[in-house]
Structure formats: C-alpha cells, structure tokens
CSV table of C-alpha atoms in Angstrom, one decimal:
chain,number,residue,atom,x,y,z
A,247,UNK,CA,8.8,23.4,18.9
A,248,UNK,CA,10.2,20.0,17.6
A,249,UNK,CA,14.0,19.9,17.4
A,250,UNK,CA,15.2,21.6,14.3
A,251,UNK,CA,18.5,19.1,14.7
A,252,UNK,CA,15.9,16.2,13.8
A,253,UNK,CA,15.0,17.5,10.5
A,254,UNK,CA,18.4,17.7,8.8
A,255,UNK,CA,18.7,13.8,8.8
A,256,UNK,CA,15.3,12.7,8.3
A,257,UNK,CA,13.6,11.4,5.1
A,258,UNK,CA,9.9,10.7,5.4
A,259,UNK,CA,7.4,8.7,3.5
A,260,UNK,CA,3.8,10.1,3.8
A,261,UNK,CA,0.4,10.3,2.3
A,262,UNK,CA,-1.3,13.3,0.9
A,263,UNK,CA,-3.4,14.1,4.0
A,264,UNK,CA,-0.6,13.3,6.5
A,265,UNK,CA,2.7,15.3,6.8
A,266,UNK,CA,5.4,15.3,9.6
A,267,UNK,CA,3.8,16.8,12.6
A,268,UNK,CA,0.2,15.9,12.2
A,269,UNK,CA,-1.7,14.4,15.0
A,270,UNK,CA,-2.9,10.9,13.8
A,271,UNK,CA,-6.6,11.1,13.6
A,272,UNK,CA,-6.7,7.4,13.9
A,273,UNK,CA,-6.1,7.6,17.7
A,274,UNK,CA,-8.6,8.3,20.1
A,275,UNK,CA,-6.1,9.9,22.5
A,276,UNK,CA,-3.1,11.9,22.3
A,277,UNK,CA,-1.6,14.2,24.8
A,278,UNK,CA,1.0,16.4,22.9
A,279,UNK,CA,1.0,17.9,19.4
A,280,UNK,CA,4.3,17.5,17.8
A,281,UNK,CA,5.2,20.4,15.2
A,282,UNK,CA,8.7,19.5,13.9
A,283,UNK,CA,10.3,21.8,11.2
A,284,UNK,CA,11.4,19.9,8.5
A,285,UNK,CA,14.6,21.1,6.6
A,286,UNK,CA,16.2,19.5,3.5
A,287,UNK,CA,19.6,19.3,2.3
A,288,UNK,CA,21.0,17.1,-0.7
A,289,UNK,CA,20.8,13.9,1.1
A,290,UNK,CA,17.2,14.4,2.2
A,291,UNK,CA,14.0,14.4,0.2
A,292,UNK,CA,10.2,14.4,1.4
A,293,UNK,CA,8.3,11.5,-0.4
A,294,UNK,CA,4.3,11.6,-0.9
A,295,UNK,CA,2.3,9.1,-2.4
A,296,UNK,CA,-1.1,9.1,-4.2
A,297,UNK,CA,-4.2,7.0,-3.2
A,298,UNK,CA,-2.8,4.1,-5.1
A,299,UNK,CA,0.4,4.2,-3.4
A,300,UNK,CA,2.5,5.5,-6.2
A,301,UNK,CA,5.2,8.3,-5.5
A,302,UNK,CA,4.3,11.6,-6.5
A,303,UNK,CA,7.0,13.6,-8.1
A,304,UNK,CA,8.7,16.2,-5.7
A,305,UNK,CA,12.0,17.4,-5.5
A,306,UNK,CA,14.4,18.6,-2.8
A,307,UNK,CA,16.9,21.4,-2.9
A,308,UNK,CA,19.4,19.6,-5.0
A,309,UNK,CA,16.9,18.8,-7.7
A,310,UNK,CA,16.6,15.1,-6.9
A,311,UNK,CA,13.5,13.7,-8.6
A,312,UNK,CA,11.9,11.1,-6.4
A,313,UNK,CA,10.6,9.3,-9.4
A,314,UNK,CA,14.0,7.7,-9.6
A,315,UNK,CA,13.5,6.0,-6.3
A,316,UNK,CA,13.3,2.7,-7.3
A,317,UNK,CA,16.4,2.6,-9.3
A,318,UNK,CA,18.9,4.0,-6.7
A,319,UNK,CA,19.1,4.3,-2.8
A,320,UNK,CA,18.5,7.8,-1.4
A,321,UNK,CA,20.8,7.6,1.4
A,322,UNK,CA,24.1,5.8,1.2
A,323,UNK,CA,25.9,6.3,4.5
A,324,UNK,CA,26.8,3.2,6.4
A,325,UNK,CA,25.0,4.0,9.8
A,326,UNK,CA,21.6,5.1,8.1
A,327,UNK,CA,18.6,4.1,10.2
A,328,UNK,CA,15.3,2.9,8.8
A,329,UNK,CA,12.2,3.4,11.1
A,330,UNK,CA,9.0,1.8,10.5
A,331,UNK,CA,6.2,3.9,11.8
A,332,UNK,CA,3.5,2.0,14.0
A,333,UNK,CA,0.3,2.7,16.0
A,334,UNK,CA,0.8,6.6,15.8
A,335,UNK,CA,2.6,9.2,14.1
A,336,UNK,CA,3.4,10.9,17.8
A,337,UNK,CA,5.2,7.7,18.9
A,338,UNK,CA,7.2,7.6,15.6
A,339,UNK,CA,8.3,11.3,16.0
A,340,UNK,CA,9.0,11.0,19.7
A,341,UNK,CA,11.3,7.9,18.9
A,342,UNK,CA,13.2,10.1,16.4
A,343,UNK,CA,13.5,12.9,19.1
A,344,UNK,CA,15.1,10.0,21.4
A,345,UNK,CA,17.6,9.5,18.5
A,346,UNK,CA,18.5,13.1,18.3
A,347,UNK,CA,18.7,13.4,22.1
A,348,UNK,CA,20.8,10.7,22.6
A,349,UNK,CA,23.4,11.4,20.0
A,350,UNK,CA,23.8,15.0,21.1
A,351,UNK,CA,21.4,16.4,18.1
A,352,UNK,CA,24.5,17.5,15.6
A,353,UNK,CA,25.8,14.0,15.6
A,354,UNK,CA,22.5,12.1,14.9
A,355,UNK,CA,22.8,9.7,12.2
A,356,UNK,CA,20.9,9.7,9.0
A,357,UNK,CA,17.5,8.0,9.2
A,358,UNK,CA,14.5,7.3,6.9
A,359,UNK,CA,11.2,7.6,8.8
A,360,UNK,CA,8.2,5.7,7.0
A,361,UNK,CA,4.8,6.5,8.4
A,362,UNK,CA,1.6,4.9,6.7
A,363,UNK,CA,-1.6,6.1,8.2
A,364,UNK,CA,-3.1,2.9,6.9
A,365,UNK,CA,-0.6,0.8,8.9
A,366,UNK,CA,-1.5,2.8,11.9
A,367,UNK,CA,-5.3,2.3,11.5
A,368,UNK,CA,-4.8,-1.5,11.3
A,369,UNK,CA,-2.6,-1.8,14.2
A,370,UNK,CA,-5.1,0.3,16.1
A,371,UNK,CA,-7.9,-2.2,15.1
A,372,UNK,CA,-5.7,-5.1,16.3
A,373,UNK,CA,-5.1,-3.4,19.6
A,374,UNK,CA,-8.8,-2.7,19.9
A,375,UNK,CA,-10.0,-6.3,19.1
A,376,UNK,CA,-7.4,-7.5,21.7
A,377,UNK,CA,-9.0,-5.4,24.4
A,378,UNK,CA,-12.7,-5.6,24.5
A,379,UNK,CA,-14.7,-3.3,26.5
A,380,UNK,CA,-15.6,-4.3,30.1
A,381,UNK,CA,-18.8,-5.7,28.9
A,382,UNK,CA,-16.8,-8.4,27.1
A,383,UNK,CA,-18.1,-7.5,23.7
A,384,UNK,CA,-15.7,-6.4,20.9
A,385,UNK,CA,-17.5,-3.6,19.0
A,386,UNK,CA,-14.7,-3.5,16.3
A,387,UNK,CA,-14.3,-5.8,13.1
A,388,UNK,CA,-12.0,-8.3,12.8
A,389,UNK,CA,-8.7,-7.6,11.0
A,390,UNK,CA,-6.6,-10.4,9.3
A,391,UNK,CA,-3.1,-10.3,10.8
A,392,UNK,CA,-1.6,-11.3,7.5
A,393,UNK,CA,-2.4,-7.8,6.1
A,394,UNK,CA,-0.5,-6.3,8.7
A,395,UNK,CA,2.5,-8.4,8.3
A,396,UNK,CA,2.4,-7.7,4.5
A,397,UNK,CA,2.0,-4.0,5.1
A,398,UNK,CA,5.0,-4.0,7.6
A,399,UNK,CA,7.2,-6.1,5.1
A,400,UNK,CA,6.6,-3.7,2.4
A,401,UNK,CA,7.8,-1.1,4.6
A,402,UNK,CA,11.1,-3.0,5.6
A,403,UNK,CA,11.7,-3.6,1.8
A,404,UNK,CA,11.2,0.3,0.8
A,405,UNK,CA,13.6,1.1,3.7
A,406,UNK,CA,16.1,-1.4,2.5
A,407,UNK,CA,15.8,-0.1,-1.1
A,408,UNK,CA,16.2,3.5,0.5
A,409,UNK,CA,19.7,2.8,1.7
A,410,UNK,CA,18.9,1.9,5.4
A,411,UNK,CA,21.5,-0.3,7.0
A,412,UNK,CA,19.6,-1.2,10.2
A,413,UNK,CA,16.0,-1.2,10.9
A,414,UNK,CA,14.0,-0.3,13.9
A,415,UNK,CA,10.0,-0.5,14.8
A,416,UNK,CA,9.5,1.8,17.6
A,417,UNK,CA,6.0,0.3,18.3
A,418,UNK,CA,5.4,-2.2,20.7
A,419,UNK,CA,2.5,-4.0,19.1
A,420,UNK,CA,4.1,-4.2,15.6
A,421,UNK,CA,6.6,-6.5,17.3
A,422,UNK,CA,4.2,-9.2,17.6
A,423,UNK,CA,5.2,-10.1,14.1
A,424,UNK,CA,9.0,-9.2,14.4
A,425,UNK,CA,10.1,-12.6,13.3
A,426,UNK,CA,7.9,-12.7,10.1
A,427,UNK,CA,9.0,-9.1,9.2
A,428,UNK,CA,12.6,-9.6,9.8
A,429,UNK,CA,12.7,-12.8,7.8
A,430,UNK,CA,15.0,-12.3,4.9
A,431,UNK,CA,16.0,-9.1,5.9
A,432,UNK,CA,19.4,-8.0,4.5
A,433,UNK,CA,20.4,-5.8,7.3
A,434,UNK,CA,20.3,-5.7,11.0
A,435,UNK,CA,16.6,-5.7,12.3
A,436,UNK,CA,16.8,-4.8,16.2
A,437,UNK,CA,14.3,-6.1,18.5
A,438,UNK,CA,12.7,-4.0,21.5
A,439,UNK,CA,12.4,-6.7,23.5
A,440,UNK,CA,16.0,-8.0,23.2
A,441,UNK,CA,17.2,-4.5,23.7
A,442,UNK,CA,15.5,-4.3,27.1
A,443,UNK,CA,16.6,-7.6,28.2
A,444,UNK,CA,20.0,-7.3,27.3
A,445,UNK,CA,20.5,-3.8,28.9
A,446,UNK,CA,18.8,-5.0,32.1
A,447,UNK,CA,21.2,-8.1,32.2
A,448,UNK,CA,24.4,-5.7,31.9
A,449,UNK,CA,22.8,-3.6,34.7
A,450,UNK,CA,23.7,-6.5,36.9
A,451,UNK,CA,20.6,-5.8,39.3
A,452,UNK,CA,20.1,-7.4,42.7
A,453,UNK,CA,17.0,-9.2,44.0
A,454,UNK,CA,14.8,-7.1,46.2
A,455,UNK,CA,14.3,-10.1,48.5
A,456,UNK,CA,17.6,-12.1,49.5
A,457,UNK,CA,17.2,-15.6,47.7
A,458,UNK,CA,14.8,-14.6,45.4
A,459,UNK,CA,15.2,-14.2,41.6
A,460,UNK,CA,15.3,-11.0,39.7
A,461,UNK,CA,11.6,-9.9,39.1
A,462,UNK,CA,10.7,-7.5,36.1
A,463,UNK,CA,7.1,-6.3,35.8
A,464,UNK,CA,5.5,-5.9,32.4
A,465,UNK,CA,2.5,-3.3,32.1
A,466,UNK,CA,0.9,-3.1,28.8
A,467,UNK,CA,-2.2,-3.2,26.6
A,468,UNK,CA,-3.5,-6.7,26.2
A,469,UNK,CA,-2.3,-7.1,22.8
A,470,UNK,CA,1.3,-6.7,23.6
A,471,UNK,CA,1.0,-8.9,26.8
A,472,UNK,CA,-0.7,-11.5,24.7
A,473,UNK,CA,2.1,-11.5,22.0
A,474,UNK,CA,4.4,-12.4,24.8
A,475,UNK,CA,7.8,-11.0,23.0
A,476,UNK,CA,8.7,-9.3,26.4
A,477,UNK,CA,8.1,-12.3,28.6
A,478,UNK,CA,10.1,-14.3,26.4
A,479,UNK,CA,13.2,-12.2,25.9
A,480,UNK,CA,13.5,-11.3,29.6
A,481,UNK,CA,12.9,-15.2,30.7
A,482,UNK,CA,15.8,-15.9,28.1
A,483,UNK,CA,18.2,-13.6,30.1
A,484,UNK,CA,17.2,-15.3,33.3
A,485,UNK,CA,14.5,-12.8,34.6
A,486,UNK,CA,11.4,-13.6,36.4
A,487,UNK,CA,8.6,-11.8,34.6
A,488,UNK,CA,5.5,-10.6,36.6
A,489,UNK,CA,2.4,-9.6,34.8
A,490,UNK,CA,-0.8,-8.2,36.1
A,491,UNK,CA,-3.2,-10.9,37.5
A,492,UNK,CA,-6.7,-11.3,36.3
A,493,UNK,CA,-8.1,-9.2,38.9
A,494,UNK,CA,-5.7,-6.1,38.2
A,495,UNK,CA,-6.3,-6.4,34.5
A,496,UNK,CA,-10.3,-6.7,34.9
A,497,UNK,CA,-10.5,-4.0,37.6
A,498,UNK,CA,-7.6,-1.4,36.9
A,499,UNK,CA,-6.0,-1.9,33.5
A,500,UNK,CA,-9.2,-2.7,31.2
A,501,UNK,CA,-11.0,0.3,33.0
A,502,UNK,CA,-8.0,2.5,32.5
A,503,UNK,CA,-8.0,2.0,28.7
A,504,UNK,CA,-11.6,2.5,28.4
A,505,UNK,CA,-11.1,5.9,30.7
A,506,UNK,CA,-8.3,6.9,28.3
A,507,UNK,CA,-10.6,6.3,25.4
A,508,UNK,CA,-13.4,8.6,26.8
A,509,UNK,CA,-10.6,11.2,27.5
A,510,UNK,CA,-11.1,10.8,31.2
A,511,UNK,CA,-7.6,11.5,32.0
A,512,UNK,CA,-7.6,11.7,35.7
A,513,UNK,CA,-9.6,8.5,35.8
A,514,UNK,CA,-7.1,6.5,33.6
A,515,UNK,CA,-4.1,8.0,35.5
A,516,UNK,CA,-5.6,6.8,39.0
A,517,UNK,CA,-6.4,3.3,37.7
A,518,UNK,CA,-2.9,2.9,36.3
A,519,UNK,CA,-1.4,4.1,39.4
A,520,UNK,CA,-3.2,1.3,41.2
A,521,UNK,CA,-2.0,-1.4,38.4
A,522,UNK,CA,1.6,-0.2,38.7
A,523,UNK,CA,1.7,-0.3,42.5
A,524,UNK,CA,0.4,-3.7,42.6
A,525,UNK,CA,3.2,-4.9,40.5
A,526,UNK,CA,5.9,-3.0,42.4
A,527,UNK,CA,4.7,-4.6,46.0
A,528,UNK,CA,5.4,-8.1,44.4
A,529,UNK,CA,9.2,-7.1,44.8
A,530,UNK,CA,10.0,-6.4,41.1
A,531,UNK,CA,13.1,-4.3,40.3
A,532,UNK,CA,11.5,-2.3,37.8
A,533,UNK,CA,8.2,-2.2,35.7
A,534,UNK,CA,8.7,-2.2,31.6
A,535,UNK,CA,5.7,0.3,30.9
A,536,UNK,CA,5.3,-1.0,27.3
A,537,UNK,CA,2.6,1.4,26.2
A,538,UNK,CA,3.2,4.9,24.9
A,539,UNK,CA,-0.3,5.9,26.0
A,540,UNK,CA,-0.1,4.8,29.4
A,541,UNK,CA,3.4,6.4,30.1
A,542,UNK,CA,2.0,9.7,28.5
A,543,UNK,CA,-0.3,10.0,31.3
A,544,UNK,CA,1.8,10.7,34.0
A,545,UNK,CA,3.9,13.8,34.5
A,546,UNK,CA,7.6,13.2,33.4
A,547,UNK,CA,8.6,13.9,37.1
A,548,UNK,CA,6.2,11.4,38.7
A,549,UNK,CA,8.0,9.1,41.3
A,550,UNK,CA,6.2,6.3,39.8
A,551,UNK,CA,8.0,6.7,36.3
A,552,UNK,CA,11.3,6.5,38.0
A,553,UNK,CA,10.6,2.9,38.9
A,554,UNK,CA,9.7,2.0,35.3
A,555,UNK,CA,11.4,1.5,32.0
A,556,UNK,CA,10.4,3.1,28.8
A,557,UNK,CA,11.5,0.4,26.1
A,558,UNK,CA,11.8,2.9,23.3
A,559,UNK,CA,14.4,4.6,25.3
A,560,UNK,CA,16.4,1.3,25.1
A,561,UNK,CA,15.7,0.7,21.8
A,562,UNK,CA,16.9,4.4,20.8
A,563,UNK,CA,20.2,3.7,22.7
A,564,UNK,CA,20.8,0.5,21.0
A,565,UNK,CA,20.0,2.1,17.6
A,566,UNK,CA,22.6,4.9,18.4
A,567,UNK,CA,25.4,2.3,19.5
A,568,UNK,CA,24.8,0.3,16.3
A,569,UNK,CA,24.9,3.7,14.4
A,570,UNK,CA,28.3,4.8,15.9
A,571,UNK,CA,29.9,1.3,15.6
A,572,UNK,CA,28.9,1.4,11.8
A,573,UNK,CA,30.2,4.8,11.4
A,574,UNK,CA,33.6,3.6,12.7
A,575,UNK,CA,33.3,0.6,10.6
A,576,UNK,CA,33.5,-1.9,13.4
C-alpha cells in the first residue's frame, strides 16, 4: 500500500479515466502496481478535467470549489513543489514516494502533481521512435516534438498558477526540452542532470585508475542518450562520460528493450547486466542508470545496482533541500 503520509500533501490533476494509483495503460511494461490512499485536508483538492481539458467541479472537505482555480492559487506555502508527470504515472508516484521518504514522511513539503495521460502517450511515442526495432524499421507514427514542448509548458504554467514555488520533472525524456519548458518560468526549475553532476562533484570521488580522469557511465534509452543532457552536465563539472559503444547498443541495449516490450523480463535483465558490466570494466566510478524501466528489472538488493545511481533519487534530494531552505526563508 502506498504511504499514507504522501497523500496529505498531494494535489493532483487527472483525467476522468485516470486516478491516482492506476497503472498507465500506454506503457507496454510495468512491474508494480501502486495503490495510494488519497486523503484530503483544507489545502488539498483532487482536480479532474473533461475531454476538452476543462476542470470539472469537485469539492474538498473544506468545500473549496475548483471552478475558482483560475482566480487564485490552491497552495500558498513558500515551499510548495510542482511536479510535472512524465512517461508513466508509476514513475511520477515513485518520485512522490521519494519526496516522502527523504523528508521523514510527516515533514514532507506540500506538492502539486500534474499527471496527464496525453503527455505520457506523446513521450512514449517519442521514445519508441528513437529506439527502432532490431530490423531498423520504426513501426510508429512520427510526432512533432513541438506538441510535447507546448504540453509541458502548459503544465508548468498550471503549476505556477497553483502556487508551486519550485518545479521538477521526474522524467528523463522530458528533460530533452528542459531549456524550452523552463524559459520564462517565474520560480526555480530544477534540472535532473545538474542535480546529478553537482552531487557527484561534491562527493569528491577518486579515479579508479591512477592518472586517469573521473569517469561516469550513463546507461539509458536511445532517446535520453541522444538528447545528451546528462553528458553535457557531467562534462561541465569535469567528468569524463562513458556511454555504451555501438556494439553494446546493438547487441545488448536494443535487444533488452525489445525483450522488455515483449515482457521477457529474464531476457531483458540478462542483456542489461551485460551492458552494465561492459561500462563498469571501462573503469567508471559509477553508472547513471537513467531509465526507470531498466532499473525496475533488477531486485533492489542486486549488487549491480549498488554500482549505479538513480538520478531521481538525487533530484528528490535536491528538491527536499530546496524546500527546507524555502521553508526557513533562506
């Protein structure tokens, strides 16, 4: 059961067929079903929209009419966090869980979670188009990235109007357009790549080979690797970035994704183990595993995961640090 302490500080935008706790039907793979319990208090309200995107009337326990959303903010705390959902609702809810866990539950700052199945479908299509099947033929319709950017911008604007004082996107692929989406934003808009690079820099790691630069591996889907933002942020902090070579992508990563989409979990796991080990033998200090699906293939106590970093852990940690600072007015 999802942590009850999460529910007291969450406000969600959803569509009629999608409520907190459902499994995203647009994803071809999922491992766990999250079933949160949603509780409301005066500062929290569950929002729904109809097919045209208009808000349906609903009230919380204090009798707040959501039709007044456009005229006032919903949350007024200085440390309110806005979360733009991404590729799947599971990943958005997992990030919310991370916020709760890293803030000791009861001290979790208020946050607004905006989850849109239309956006999830668009992001999934973009990911699939960037990762054609082994035959080299993409079987999916092309999507204009401008539609994704406009959708993400509308979510950002909604969160700002809702009272968010800091915005985050717990989605690797969405960061492809972070610069465009964050342009003109009136509040801090954290970047997962910057959070990762900064924390690794502060860790003062030592090269595994004397006289060599600090090497950080990155394993992700083709869409995330092609976007290049992890490479850019890490290189800016002086790290040497190691990516899977062409042979590793063709013979392990791409087949692993195909196996995952066929729900051949054992096959996908075995192939990804090889990809991770190929990076590790190249003297990298750690591997950034920038894919929720890939990470979910391994048991939590798997030794390989101990050598990897989940970027969303670091994004959550940076978000909580911001919230604590904002709460103190510093």
